Structures are given as structure tokens and as C-alpha cells.
Short mmCIF file of C-alpha atoms in Angstrom, two decimals:
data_model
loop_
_atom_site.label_atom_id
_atom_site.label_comp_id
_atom_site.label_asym_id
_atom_site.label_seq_id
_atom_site.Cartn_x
_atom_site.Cartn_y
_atom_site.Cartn_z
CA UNK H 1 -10.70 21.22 39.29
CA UNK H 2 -10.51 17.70 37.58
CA UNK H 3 -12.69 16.73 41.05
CA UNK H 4 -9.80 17.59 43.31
CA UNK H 5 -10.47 20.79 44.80
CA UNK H 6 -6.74 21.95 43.70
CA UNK H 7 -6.14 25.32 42.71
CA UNK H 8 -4.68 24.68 38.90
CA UNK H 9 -3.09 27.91 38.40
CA UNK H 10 0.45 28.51 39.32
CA UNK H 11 0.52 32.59 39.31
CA UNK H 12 -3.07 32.83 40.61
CA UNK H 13 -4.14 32.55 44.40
CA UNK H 14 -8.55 31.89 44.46
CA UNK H 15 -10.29 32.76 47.33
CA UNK H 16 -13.23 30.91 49.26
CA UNK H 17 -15.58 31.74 52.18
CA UNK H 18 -17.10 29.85 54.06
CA UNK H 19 -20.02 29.82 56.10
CA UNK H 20 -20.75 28.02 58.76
CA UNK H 21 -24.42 28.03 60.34
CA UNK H 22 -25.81 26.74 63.50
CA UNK H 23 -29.65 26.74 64.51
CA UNK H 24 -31.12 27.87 68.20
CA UNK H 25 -34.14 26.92 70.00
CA UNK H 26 -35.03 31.00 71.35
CA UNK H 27 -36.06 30.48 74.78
CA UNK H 28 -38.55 32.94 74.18
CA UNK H 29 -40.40 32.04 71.34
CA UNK H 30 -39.34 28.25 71.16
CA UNK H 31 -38.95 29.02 66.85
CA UNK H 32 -35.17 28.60 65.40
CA UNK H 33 -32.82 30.82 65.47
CA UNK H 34 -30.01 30.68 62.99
CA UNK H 35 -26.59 32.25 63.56
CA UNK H 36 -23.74 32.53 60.55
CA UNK H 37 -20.08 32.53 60.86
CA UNK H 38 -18.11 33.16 57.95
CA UNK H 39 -14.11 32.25 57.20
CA UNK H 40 -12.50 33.91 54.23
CA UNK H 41 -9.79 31.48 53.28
CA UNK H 42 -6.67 32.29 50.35
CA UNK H 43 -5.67 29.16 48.44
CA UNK H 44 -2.40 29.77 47.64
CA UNK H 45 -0.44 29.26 43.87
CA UNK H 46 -0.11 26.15 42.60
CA UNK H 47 3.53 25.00 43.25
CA UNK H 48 4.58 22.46 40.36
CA UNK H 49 8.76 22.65 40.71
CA UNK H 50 10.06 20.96 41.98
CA UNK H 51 8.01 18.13 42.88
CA UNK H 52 10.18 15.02 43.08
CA UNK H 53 13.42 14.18 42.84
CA UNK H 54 15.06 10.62 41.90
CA UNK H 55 18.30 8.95 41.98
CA UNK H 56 19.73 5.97 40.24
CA UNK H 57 20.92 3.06 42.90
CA UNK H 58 23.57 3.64 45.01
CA UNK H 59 23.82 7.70 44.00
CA UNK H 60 24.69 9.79 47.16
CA UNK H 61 24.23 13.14 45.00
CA UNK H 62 22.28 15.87 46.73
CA UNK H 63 19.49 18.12 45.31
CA UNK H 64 19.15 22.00 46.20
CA UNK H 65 14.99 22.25 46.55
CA UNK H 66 14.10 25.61 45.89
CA UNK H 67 10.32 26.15 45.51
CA UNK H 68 9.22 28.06 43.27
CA UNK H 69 5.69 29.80 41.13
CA UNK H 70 5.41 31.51 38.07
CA UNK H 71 4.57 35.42 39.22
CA UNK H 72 1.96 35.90 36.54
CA UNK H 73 -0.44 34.00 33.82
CA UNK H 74 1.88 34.89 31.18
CA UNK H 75 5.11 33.99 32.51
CA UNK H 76 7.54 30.96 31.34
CA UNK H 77 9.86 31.09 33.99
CA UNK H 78 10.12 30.18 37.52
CA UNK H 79 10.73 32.70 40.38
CA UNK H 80 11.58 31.63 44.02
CA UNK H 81 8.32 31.68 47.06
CA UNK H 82 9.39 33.98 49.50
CA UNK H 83 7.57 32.51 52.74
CA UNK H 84 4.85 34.63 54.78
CA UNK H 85 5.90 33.39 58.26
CA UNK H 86 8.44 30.57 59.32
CA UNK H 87 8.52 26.97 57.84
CA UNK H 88 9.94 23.97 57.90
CA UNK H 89 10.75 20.56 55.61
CA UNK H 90 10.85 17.32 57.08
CA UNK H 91 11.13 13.60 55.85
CA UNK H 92 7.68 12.32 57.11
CA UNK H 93 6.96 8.90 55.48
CA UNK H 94 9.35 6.01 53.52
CA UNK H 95 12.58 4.09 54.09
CA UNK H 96 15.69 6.05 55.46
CA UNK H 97 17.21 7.45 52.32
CA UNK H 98 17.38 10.76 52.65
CA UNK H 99 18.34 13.55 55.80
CA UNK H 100 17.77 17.43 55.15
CA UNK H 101 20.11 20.61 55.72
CA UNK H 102 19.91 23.78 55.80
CA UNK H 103 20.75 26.80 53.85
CA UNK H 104 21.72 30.63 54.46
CA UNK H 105 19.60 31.68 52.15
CA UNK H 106 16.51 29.73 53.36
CA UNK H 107 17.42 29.82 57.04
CA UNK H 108 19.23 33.21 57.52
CA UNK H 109 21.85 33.09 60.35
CA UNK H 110 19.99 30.64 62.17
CA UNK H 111 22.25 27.76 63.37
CA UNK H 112 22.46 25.31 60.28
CA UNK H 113 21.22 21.71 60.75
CA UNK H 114 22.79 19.30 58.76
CA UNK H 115 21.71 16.26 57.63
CA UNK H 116 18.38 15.68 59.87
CA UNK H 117 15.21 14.75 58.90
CA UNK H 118 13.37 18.00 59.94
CA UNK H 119 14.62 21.63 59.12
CA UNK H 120 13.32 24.74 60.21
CA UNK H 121 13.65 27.79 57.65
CA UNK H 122 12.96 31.91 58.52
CA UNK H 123 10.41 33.75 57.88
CA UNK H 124 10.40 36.18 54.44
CA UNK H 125 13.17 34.17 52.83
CA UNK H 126 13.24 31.75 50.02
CA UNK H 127 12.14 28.10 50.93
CA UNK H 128 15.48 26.59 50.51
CA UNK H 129 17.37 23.79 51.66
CA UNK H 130 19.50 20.68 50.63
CA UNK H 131 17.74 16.92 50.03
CA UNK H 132 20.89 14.12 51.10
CA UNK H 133 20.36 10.74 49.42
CA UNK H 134 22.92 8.29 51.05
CA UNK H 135 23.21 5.90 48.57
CA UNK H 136 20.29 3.64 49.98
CA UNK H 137 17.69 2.20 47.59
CA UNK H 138 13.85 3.00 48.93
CA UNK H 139 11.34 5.65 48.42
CA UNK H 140 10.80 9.06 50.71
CA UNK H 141 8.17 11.77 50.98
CA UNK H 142 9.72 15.69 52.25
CA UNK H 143 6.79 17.62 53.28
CA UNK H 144 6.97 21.23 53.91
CA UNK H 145 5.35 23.58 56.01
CA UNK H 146 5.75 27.77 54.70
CA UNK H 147 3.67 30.97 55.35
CA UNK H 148 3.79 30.02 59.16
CA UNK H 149 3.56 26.46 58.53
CA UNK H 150 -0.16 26.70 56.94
CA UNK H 151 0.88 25.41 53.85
CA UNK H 152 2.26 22.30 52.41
CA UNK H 153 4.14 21.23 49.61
CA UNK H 154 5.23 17.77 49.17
CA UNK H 155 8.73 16.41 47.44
CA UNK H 156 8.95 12.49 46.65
CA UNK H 157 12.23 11.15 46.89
CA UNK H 158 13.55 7.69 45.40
CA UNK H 159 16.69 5.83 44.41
CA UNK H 160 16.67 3.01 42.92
CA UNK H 161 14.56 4.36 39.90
CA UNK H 162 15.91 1.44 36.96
CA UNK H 163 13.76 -0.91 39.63
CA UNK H 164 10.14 -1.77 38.85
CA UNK H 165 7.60 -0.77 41.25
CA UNK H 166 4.80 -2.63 43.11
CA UNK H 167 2.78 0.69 44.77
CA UNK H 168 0.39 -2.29 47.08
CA UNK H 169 0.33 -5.72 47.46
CA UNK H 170 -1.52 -7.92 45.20
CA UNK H 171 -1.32 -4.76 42.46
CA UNK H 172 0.52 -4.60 39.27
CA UNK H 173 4.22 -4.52 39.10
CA UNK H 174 4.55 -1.45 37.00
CA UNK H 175 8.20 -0.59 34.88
CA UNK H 176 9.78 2.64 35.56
CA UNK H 177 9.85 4.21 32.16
CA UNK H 178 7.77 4.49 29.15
CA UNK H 179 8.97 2.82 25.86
CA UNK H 180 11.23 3.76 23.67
CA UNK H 181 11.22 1.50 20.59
CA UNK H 182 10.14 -2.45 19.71
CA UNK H 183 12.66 -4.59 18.64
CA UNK H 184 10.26 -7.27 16.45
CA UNK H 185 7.29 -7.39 19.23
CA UNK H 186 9.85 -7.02 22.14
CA UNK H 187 9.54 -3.22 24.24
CA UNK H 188 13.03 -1.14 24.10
CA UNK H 189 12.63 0.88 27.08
CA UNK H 190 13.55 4.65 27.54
CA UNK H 191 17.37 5.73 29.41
CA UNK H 192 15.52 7.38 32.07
CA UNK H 193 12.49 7.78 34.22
CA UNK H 194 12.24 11.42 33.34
CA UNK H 195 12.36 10.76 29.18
CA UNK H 196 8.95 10.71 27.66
CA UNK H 197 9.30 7.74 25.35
CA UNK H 198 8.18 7.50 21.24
CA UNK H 199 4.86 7.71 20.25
CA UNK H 200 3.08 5.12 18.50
CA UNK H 201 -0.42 4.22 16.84
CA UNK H 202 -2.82 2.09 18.39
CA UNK H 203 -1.15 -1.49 17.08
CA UNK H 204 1.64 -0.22 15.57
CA UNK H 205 4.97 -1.07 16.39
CA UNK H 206 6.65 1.65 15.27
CA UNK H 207 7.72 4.22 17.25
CA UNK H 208 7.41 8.02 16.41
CA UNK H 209 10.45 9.94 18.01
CA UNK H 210 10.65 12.47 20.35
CA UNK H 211 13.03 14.34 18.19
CA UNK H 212 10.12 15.11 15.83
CA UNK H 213 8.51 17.25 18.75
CA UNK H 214 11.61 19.78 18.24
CA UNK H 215 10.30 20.58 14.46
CA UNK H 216 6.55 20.04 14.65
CA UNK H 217 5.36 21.32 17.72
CA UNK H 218 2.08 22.04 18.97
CA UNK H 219 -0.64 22.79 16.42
CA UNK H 220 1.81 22.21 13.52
CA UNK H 221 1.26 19.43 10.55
CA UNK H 222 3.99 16.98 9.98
CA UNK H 223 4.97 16.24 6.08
CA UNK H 224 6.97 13.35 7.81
CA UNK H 225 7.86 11.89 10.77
CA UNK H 226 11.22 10.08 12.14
CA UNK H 227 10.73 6.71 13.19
CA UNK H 228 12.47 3.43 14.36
CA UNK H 229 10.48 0.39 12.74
CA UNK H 230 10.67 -3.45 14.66
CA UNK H 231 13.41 -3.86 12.57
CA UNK H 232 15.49 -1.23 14.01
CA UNK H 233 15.35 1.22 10.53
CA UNK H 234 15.36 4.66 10.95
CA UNK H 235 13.35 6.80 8.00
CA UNK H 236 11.41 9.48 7.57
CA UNK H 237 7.67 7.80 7.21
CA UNK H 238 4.14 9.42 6.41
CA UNK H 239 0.91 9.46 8.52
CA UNK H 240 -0.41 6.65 7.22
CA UNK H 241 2.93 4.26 6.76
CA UNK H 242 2.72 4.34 10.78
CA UNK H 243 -0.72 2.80 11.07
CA UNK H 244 -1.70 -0.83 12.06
CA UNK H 245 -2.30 -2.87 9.41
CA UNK H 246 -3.72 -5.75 11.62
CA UNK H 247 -7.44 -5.16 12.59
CA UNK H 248 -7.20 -7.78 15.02
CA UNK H 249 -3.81 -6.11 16.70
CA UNK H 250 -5.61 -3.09 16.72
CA UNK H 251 -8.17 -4.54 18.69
CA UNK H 252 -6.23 -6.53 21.72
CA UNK H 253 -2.11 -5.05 21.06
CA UNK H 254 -0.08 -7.51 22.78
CA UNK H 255 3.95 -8.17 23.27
CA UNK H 256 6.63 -10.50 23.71
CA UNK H 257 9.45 -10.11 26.46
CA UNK H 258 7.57 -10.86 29.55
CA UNK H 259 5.80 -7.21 29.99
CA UNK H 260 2.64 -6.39 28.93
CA UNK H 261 0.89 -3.06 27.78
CA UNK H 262 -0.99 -1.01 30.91
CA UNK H 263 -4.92 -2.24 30.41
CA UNK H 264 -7.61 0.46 31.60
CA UNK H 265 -7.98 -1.84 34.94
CA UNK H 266 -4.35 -1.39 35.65
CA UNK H 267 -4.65 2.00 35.32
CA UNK H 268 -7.85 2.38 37.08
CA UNK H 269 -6.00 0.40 40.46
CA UNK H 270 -3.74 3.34 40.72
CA UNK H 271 -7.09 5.54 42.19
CA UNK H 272 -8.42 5.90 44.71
CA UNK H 273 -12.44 5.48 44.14
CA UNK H 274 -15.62 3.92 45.83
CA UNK H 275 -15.00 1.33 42.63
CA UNK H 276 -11.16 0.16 44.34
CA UNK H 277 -11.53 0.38 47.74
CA UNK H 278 -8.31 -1.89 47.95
CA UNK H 279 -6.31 0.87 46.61
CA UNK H 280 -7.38 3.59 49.24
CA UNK H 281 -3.69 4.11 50.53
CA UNK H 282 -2.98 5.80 46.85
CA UNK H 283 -2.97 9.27 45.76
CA UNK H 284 -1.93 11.21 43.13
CA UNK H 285 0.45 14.62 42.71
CA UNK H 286 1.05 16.50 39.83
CA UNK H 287 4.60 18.48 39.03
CA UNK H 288 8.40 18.53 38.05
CA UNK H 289 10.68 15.59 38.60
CA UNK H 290 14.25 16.07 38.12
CA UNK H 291 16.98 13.07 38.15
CA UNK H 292 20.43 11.67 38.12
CA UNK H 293 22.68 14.96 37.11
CA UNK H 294 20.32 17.64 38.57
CA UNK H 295 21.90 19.14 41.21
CA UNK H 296 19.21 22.57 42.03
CA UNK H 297 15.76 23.46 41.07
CA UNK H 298 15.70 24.94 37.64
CA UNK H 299 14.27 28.56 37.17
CA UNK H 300 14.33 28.87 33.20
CA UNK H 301 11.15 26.97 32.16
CA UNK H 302 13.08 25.27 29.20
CA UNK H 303 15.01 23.45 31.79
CA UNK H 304 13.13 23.26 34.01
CA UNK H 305 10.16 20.82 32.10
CA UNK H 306 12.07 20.37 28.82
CA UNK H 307 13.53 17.67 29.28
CA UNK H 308 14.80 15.44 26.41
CA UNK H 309 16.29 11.92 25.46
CA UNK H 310 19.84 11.64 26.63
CA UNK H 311 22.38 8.75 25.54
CA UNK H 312 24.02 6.86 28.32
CA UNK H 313 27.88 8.23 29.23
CA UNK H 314 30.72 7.15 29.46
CA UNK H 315 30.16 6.23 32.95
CA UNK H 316 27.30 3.84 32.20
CA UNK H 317 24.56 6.46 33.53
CA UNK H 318 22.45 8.78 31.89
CA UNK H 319 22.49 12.68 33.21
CA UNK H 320 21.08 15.86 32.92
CA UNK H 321 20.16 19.47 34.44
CA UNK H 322 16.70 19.50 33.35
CA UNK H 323 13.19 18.26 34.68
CA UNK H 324 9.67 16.69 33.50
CA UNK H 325 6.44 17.07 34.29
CA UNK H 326 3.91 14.76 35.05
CA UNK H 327 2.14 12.95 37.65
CA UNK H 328 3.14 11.01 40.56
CA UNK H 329 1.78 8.03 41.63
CA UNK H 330 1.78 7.41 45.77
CA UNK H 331 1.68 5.25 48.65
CA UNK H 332 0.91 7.19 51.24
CA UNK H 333 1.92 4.61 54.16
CA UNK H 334 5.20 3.44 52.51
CA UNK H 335 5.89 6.41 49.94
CA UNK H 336 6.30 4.20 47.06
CA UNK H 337 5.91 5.77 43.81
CA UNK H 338 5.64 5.89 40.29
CA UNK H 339 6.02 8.63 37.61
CA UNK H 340 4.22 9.02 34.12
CA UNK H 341 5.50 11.86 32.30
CA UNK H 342 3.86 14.13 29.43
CA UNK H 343 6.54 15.33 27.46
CA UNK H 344 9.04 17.75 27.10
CA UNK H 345 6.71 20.05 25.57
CA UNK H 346 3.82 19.37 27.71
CA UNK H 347 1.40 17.94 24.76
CA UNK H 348 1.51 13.87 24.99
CA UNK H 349 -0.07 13.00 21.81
CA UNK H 350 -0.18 13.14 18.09
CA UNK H 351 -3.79 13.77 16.73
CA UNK H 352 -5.33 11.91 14.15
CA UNK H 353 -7.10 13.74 11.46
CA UNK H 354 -10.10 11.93 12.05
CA UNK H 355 -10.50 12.70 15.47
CA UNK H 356 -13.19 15.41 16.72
CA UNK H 357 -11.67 18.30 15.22
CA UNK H 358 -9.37 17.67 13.23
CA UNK H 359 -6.76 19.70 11.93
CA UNK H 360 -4.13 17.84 10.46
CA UNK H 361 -2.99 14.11 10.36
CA UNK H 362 0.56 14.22 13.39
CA UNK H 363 -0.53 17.45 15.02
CA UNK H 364 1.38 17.26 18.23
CA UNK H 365 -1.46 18.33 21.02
CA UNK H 366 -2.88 16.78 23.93
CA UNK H 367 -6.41 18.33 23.55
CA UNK H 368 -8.93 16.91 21.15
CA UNK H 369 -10.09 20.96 20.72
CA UNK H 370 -7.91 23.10 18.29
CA UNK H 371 -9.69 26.09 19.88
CA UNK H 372 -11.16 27.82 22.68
CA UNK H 373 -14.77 25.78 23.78
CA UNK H 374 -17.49 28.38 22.74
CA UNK H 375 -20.19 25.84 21.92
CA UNK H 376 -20.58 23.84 24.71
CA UNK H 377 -23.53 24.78 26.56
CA UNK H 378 -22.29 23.11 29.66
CA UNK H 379 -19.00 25.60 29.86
CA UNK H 380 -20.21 28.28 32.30
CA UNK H 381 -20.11 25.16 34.57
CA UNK H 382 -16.86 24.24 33.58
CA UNK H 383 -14.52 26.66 32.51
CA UNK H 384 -11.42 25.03 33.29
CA UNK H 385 -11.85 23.36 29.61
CA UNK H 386 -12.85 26.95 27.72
CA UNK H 387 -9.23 26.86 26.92
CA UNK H 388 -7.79 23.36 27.39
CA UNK H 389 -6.37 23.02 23.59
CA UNK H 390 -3.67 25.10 25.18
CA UNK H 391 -3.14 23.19 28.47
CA UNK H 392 -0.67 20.24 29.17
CA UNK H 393 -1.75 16.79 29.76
CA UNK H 394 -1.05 13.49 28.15
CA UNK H 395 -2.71 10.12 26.30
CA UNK H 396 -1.60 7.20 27.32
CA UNK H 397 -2.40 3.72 25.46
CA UNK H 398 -4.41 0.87 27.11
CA UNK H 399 -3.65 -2.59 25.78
CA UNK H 400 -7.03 -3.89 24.49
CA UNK H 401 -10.28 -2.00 22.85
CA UNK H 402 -13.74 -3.14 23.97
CA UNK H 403 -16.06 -3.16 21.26
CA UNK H 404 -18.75 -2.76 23.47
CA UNK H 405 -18.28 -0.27 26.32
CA UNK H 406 -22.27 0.26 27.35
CA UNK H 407 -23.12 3.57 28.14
CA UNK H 408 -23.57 5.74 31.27
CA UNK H 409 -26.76 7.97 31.16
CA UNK H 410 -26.75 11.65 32.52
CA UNK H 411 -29.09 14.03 32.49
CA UNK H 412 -30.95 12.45 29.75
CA UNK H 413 -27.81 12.33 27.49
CA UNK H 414 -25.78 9.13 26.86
CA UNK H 415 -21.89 9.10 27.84
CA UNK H 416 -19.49 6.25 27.25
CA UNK H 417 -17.96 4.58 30.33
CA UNK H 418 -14.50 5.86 30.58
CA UNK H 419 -13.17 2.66 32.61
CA UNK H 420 -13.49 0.66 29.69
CA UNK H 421 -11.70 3.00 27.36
CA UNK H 422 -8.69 1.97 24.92
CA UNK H 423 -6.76 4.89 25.70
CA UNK H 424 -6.18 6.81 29.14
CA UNK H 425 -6.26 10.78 30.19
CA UNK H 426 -3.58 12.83 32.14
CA UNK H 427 -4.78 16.36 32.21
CA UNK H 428 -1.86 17.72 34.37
CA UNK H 429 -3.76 21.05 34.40
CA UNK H 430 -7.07 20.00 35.87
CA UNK H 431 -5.07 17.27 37.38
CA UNK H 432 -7.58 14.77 36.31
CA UNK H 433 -7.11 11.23 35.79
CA UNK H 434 -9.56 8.94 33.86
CA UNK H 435 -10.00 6.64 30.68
CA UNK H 436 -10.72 8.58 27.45
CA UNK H 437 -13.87 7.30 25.90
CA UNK H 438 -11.60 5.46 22.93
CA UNK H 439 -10.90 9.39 21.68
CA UNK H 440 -7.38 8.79 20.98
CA UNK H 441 -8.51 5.59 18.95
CA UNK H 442 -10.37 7.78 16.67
CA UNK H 443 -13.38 8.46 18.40
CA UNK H 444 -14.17 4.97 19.25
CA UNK H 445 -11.56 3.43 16.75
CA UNK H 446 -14.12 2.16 14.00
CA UNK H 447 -15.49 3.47 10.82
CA UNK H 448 -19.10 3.51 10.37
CA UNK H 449 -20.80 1.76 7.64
CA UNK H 450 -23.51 3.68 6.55
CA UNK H 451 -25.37 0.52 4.76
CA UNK H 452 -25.52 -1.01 7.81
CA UNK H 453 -27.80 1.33 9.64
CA UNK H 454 -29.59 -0.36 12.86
CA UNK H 455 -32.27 0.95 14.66
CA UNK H 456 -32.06 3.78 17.76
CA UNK H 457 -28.94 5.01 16.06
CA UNK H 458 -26.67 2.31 16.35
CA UNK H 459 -24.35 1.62 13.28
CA UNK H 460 -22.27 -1.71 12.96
CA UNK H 461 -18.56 -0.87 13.78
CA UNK H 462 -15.76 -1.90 11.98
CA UNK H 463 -12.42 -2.32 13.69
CA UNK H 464 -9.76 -0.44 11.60
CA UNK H 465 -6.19 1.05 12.60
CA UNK H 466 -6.11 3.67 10.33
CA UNK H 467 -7.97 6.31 12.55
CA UNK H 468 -5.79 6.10 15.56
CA UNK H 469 -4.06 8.94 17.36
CA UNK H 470 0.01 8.32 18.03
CA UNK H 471 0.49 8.08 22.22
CA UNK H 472 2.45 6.80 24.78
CA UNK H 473 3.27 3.57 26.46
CA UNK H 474 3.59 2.26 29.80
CA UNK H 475 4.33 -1.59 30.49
CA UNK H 476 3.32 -3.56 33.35
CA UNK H 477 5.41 -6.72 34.46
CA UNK H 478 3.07 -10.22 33.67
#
């Protein structure tokens, strides 16, 4: 599953056994003997909401966590985990913002413990309690224990969110939310953590709003699109008005303000691989965040990922019922965290008609497929992807394309290396994490010219913006 061993489905438990085997000396004969054991293990349903919770500075409003699953495949909605066995929640790792209490409908008649920083809940009820923030900026992790305590789910806690974050020393100071708009060269960032941002083409500085989502959704062509220009105008523009005209922007895409656009190696230091062994204390978790204004876990699925821009109140703050998927970001020693989201509709990118398969210049989906994988030879191996124009997941822009990304060979085929990609890949339902071989930037964001023709295959490349997909964009502090 995306290399993570994670059970992607949220209505399905998958089942394992394993054996383990030991090998004898007989006394008899002196030959081996081997003896099996085998353990059939259930790994439960995937648990996506909720999955964090966040709080502007100095907010003391409490959060209801109520987990829940979707019963079956088809389902939209959310239904509450009734627990096979006792469990418990309990603040294991951050700064002291938060305390637990209980519930009667997660704890029964049991005594109620307020404000603590473990809980203990009753078996065959709902996994329900309260989350306290006391008004104390700092990051927390709740980690709970159900179906006798042999599961775990964790919630990560933070207030403080309009603060950029710093996950290790010597790292990349990362900005809390993706970007809304450019005013001239300068990023306009988004009213809230949880918001997904505009879209924009490689080198553009135009952003393609979030409101367009609401009439084109997935699989649908755009005649137009609303967008904000550098200039602040609003209009109604075509495909190709929101392209880069500058080759050379197209190539390295940089700003003014004193951020800079996320490059692949800043991305890449939020892993934890063989390749960044400095990063080790990182991890990743994939699921619902819900902020200032969300008071309980939402069951109806429209609130509970759909969330969408909202203008700041009268009282300065921005607020709202709903959640957002997407993927946490995690120190595991001092639970400081980060969030990139993927939408409100779950499909983080606007395709390019030139890209794989195309099907129409502004189709909103994540997937470079428009249809189920039956070609791929390779699928009985991985059938996560047989279906994966249908699954969530997100592109998110890297600030500079390398012209020459060498190759990685496999199997006697040739692959591009993925940490030197333009563009990088959240696939919240395989939970994988990885550059994106250029895809977004039309399949290597060049044109071929077919007069230059070099040997082995190799074709001169021409750096051009007009083949670029429309994605999202994260800024890290210079």
C-alpha cells in the first residue's frame, strides 16, 4: 500500500497469517526438523476522521473526537466505531496544550475524568471523548487504544496554526497554508490551514479558484475558468490565457516577499528514507483535520472533507464546521506538525490536455488515468492503481524543473528519478508520497522536436509552459 503496509480501505478489514518456522536438530537422526506456527491476524478499517484537530493562538475551544469508518465501499458518510473491548485516549507526546475528558456515551456510567491527559472508555460503546486546548500555543499527539487496547488511532493537536513550522533543526521553515493568490510576484496566502488554496500552471501567476471546483468537478471540461491575475482582476479566462508565457519562468519559478516555492529536496526532507537519515524522527499520517469553529467530528461526508474558502469575520478569525483531508506531517519526539491538504473534493489538480491521457484541457482529477488500468501488465502486482482515476490524492508544485533528471533502470526498463521531479505526489489513498516524474509538467514539460532526432531515442527538449497541468502551492520561508 504506497510501501506502508496500511490497510487503505476505510469499510474493509484484510486479513494476514503468518507463519512462523523454527528448525530442530532430531536427536535421532541428527537431519532438521522444521516446526510451523501460524497467527491469523485482522487489520482493522482504515480510520481517516477525525485525524487532527487545530486551533488558532490563544483558542481554549474544545473538540468532541468521535471516531468513526465508513460501513461499506459504497458509502459517503461516516458512522461511529463501536469498540470490541475497553480503550483508552491519552496525550502521549508534545507541549502541554491539551487535557482529555470523558463522555457518557464513550465511557458509560463510569466515573467521568475531566481534563487529564489519559481517559479510559467502556467496552461496546462509541470511542468518544472531549480534546481541551487551554489556550497555549505548541503541538500535541492523542493516541488511542480500542478493541481492548490492540488498536491505535492517533489525533494531532496544535494551536498556534497562523505560525510557520520548523518540523527539525537545520530543516526548512515551512508556512502553514497553501497560496491563495500573487499580488505582482508576491504569495497571498490562504485564511486557513484547512483551505486548499488556487491552482496555478507551472510559471504562471495566476491563480485558478477553488470556486471553479463547485461547477467543473471531477472528469468535467471547463469552457472557462475564474481567476485572480497579479494584478488583482478577477475574469473568467481560457485554458490557455493561464499558461506561462516565460520559458525561462517555467523552468526555475521564483518569488518575491521573502518565501520561496517548496523544491523537490524540501519535500523529500519531510521522509523518512535511507537517502535522509537526518530526518528519521518524521513520519507521515493521512486523514481529516478540522479547525477553528469545529466543535464535533462530522458524520455527513460533505462536511466532513468538504471544506471550502471562508472570509475572515467579524471577529478577525476565520470559522467553520467542516474538515479536510490530507496528510500530516510529524515529529515524533516533539509532535510538531504540518498539514498539506488535497481539496475539498479530494482531486488536487487540473489536467492538461497534453498529459498521458488526456481528456480535456482543466479537467479537475488527481490521476493522470481517466479510466480503470487494464493495460498495464504489471497490475496483478499492483492493484491498488486498477482504479486510481477515482481515488483522492493531490499534485503539488516544486519550484524548479531539471532538464536532465538521469534515469533509474529496473528490470531492464528505464524510469525517471522521482527526487528530481518538478512536481510532487500525494496519493492519500495508497498513502504514498514521492516526486512525480515532471507528469504534472506535461509529461516532462517539453515538446519534442521531431527534426532534431538523436540517437538511442533521445529527442532535444524544448522548455515550453503551455503543456503544464494547474496544481497547488506550498511556500517555504528563505
Amino acid at each position: 500500500t504506497g510501501f506502508t503496509g496500511n490497510n487503505p480501505y476505510s469499510s474493509y478489514p484484510r486479513m494476514e497469517r503468518i507463519r512462523f518456522s523454527v528448525v530442530l536438530k532430531d536427536p535421532v537422526t541428527g537431519g532438521p526438523i522444521t516446526k510451523h506456527v501460524y497467527l491469523d491476524m485482522v487489520q482493522v478499517r482504515r480510520i481517516e476522521n477525525p485525524k487532527g484537530v487545530w486551533r488558532r493562538g490563544g483558542s481554549t475551544e474544545g473538540f468532541n473526537a468521535t471516531l468513526t469508518h465508513r460501513p461499506k465501499g459504497y458509502d459517503t458518510d461516516f458512522k461511529e466505531i463501536i469498540s470490541s473491548g475497553k480503550w483508552s485516549a491519552e496525550v502521549y507526546a508534545g507541549d502541554p496544550i491539551i487535557t482529555l475528558s470523558t463522555t457518557s456515551k464513550g465511557s458509560g456510567d463510569n466515573t467521568p475524568q475531566n481534563k487529564v491527559m489519559r481517559i479510559e472508555g467502556k467496552s461496546e460503546h462509541p470511542i468518544d471523548f472531549m480534546i481541551n486546548f487551554n489556550g497555549s500555543k505548541g503541538f500535541a499527539i492523542v493516541r488511542v487504544r480500542y478493541n481492548n487496547y490492540t488498536c491505535e488511532h492517533d489525533i494531532f493537536c496544535r494551536n498556534g496554526h497562523e505560525d510557520d513550522v520548523q518540523l527539525t533543526s537545520g530543516g526548512p521553515t515551512w508556512t502553514s497554508r497553501n497560496v491563495y493568490r500573487f499580488n505582482g510576484t508576491t504569495p497571498v496566502f490562504t485564511n486557513s490551514p484547512l483551505e486548499q488554496g488556487s491552482f496555478f500552471r507551472r510559471g504562471s501567476y495566476t491563480a485558478i479558484l477553488e470556486e471553479n471546483d463547485n461547477t467543473y468537478g471531477i472528469g468535467v471540461v471547463p469552457s472557462t475558468l475564474q481567476s485572480i491575475d497579479s494584478l488583482n482582476n478577477k475574469e473568467a479566462r481560457s485554458w490557455s490565457e493561464l499558461q506561462c508565457k516565460n520559458p525561462a519562468r517555467f523552468k526555475s519559478w521564483t518569488v518575491s516577499g521573502g518565501d520561496r516555492i517548496a523544491t523537490i529536496d524540501d519535500f523529500y526532507s519531510l521522509t523518512s528514507t535511507s537517502a535522509h537519515p537526518e530526518e528519521i524522527l518524521l513520519d507521515k499520517a493521512y486523514g481529516v483535520l478540522y479547525g477553528d469553529g469545529a466543535k464535533e467530528t462530522q458524520l455527513k461526508a460533505v462536511e466532513a472533507v468538504g471544506y471550502q474558502r471562508q472570509e475572515v469575520g467579524e471577529n478577525g478569525h476565520v470559522e467553520s464546521t467542516r474538515g479536510m483531508r490530507g496528510v500530516f506531517i510529524y515529529n515524533k519526539d516533539n509532535a510538531k506538525q504540518l498539514f498539506l491538504p488535497i481539496g475539498m473534493t479530494g482531486y488536487g489538480r487540473r489536467k492538461d490536455n497534453s498529459v498521458w491521457e488526456s481528456e480535456g484541457n482543466g479537467t479537475l482529477r488527481y490521476a493522470g488515468r481517466k479510466g480503470p488500468n487494464t493495460s498495464d501488465a504489471l497490475m496483478p502486482y499492483n492493484p491498488l492503481f486498477f482504479d486510481i482515476y477515482i481515488r483522492p490524492g493531490a499534485i503539488y508544485w516544486c519550484r524548479d524543473w531539471v532538464e536532465d533528471k538521469g534515469t533509474l533502470e529496473y528490470s531492464g526498463q528505464k524510469w525517471k528519478d522521482v527526487t528530481k521531479s518538478s512536481d510532487f505526489d500525494i496519493n492519500y489513498f495508497t498513502m504514498g508520497f514521492e516526486g512525480f516524474e515532471d507528469a504534472a509538467s506535461g509529461g516532462g514539460g517539453y515538446v519534442i522536436d521531431n527534426n532534431a532526432h538523436k540517437k538511442n531515442g533521445n529527442y532535444n527538449k524544448i522548455i515550453t509552459g503551455s503543456m503544464s497541468s494547474a496544481c497547488f502551492i506550498r511556500m517555504v520561508k528563505n
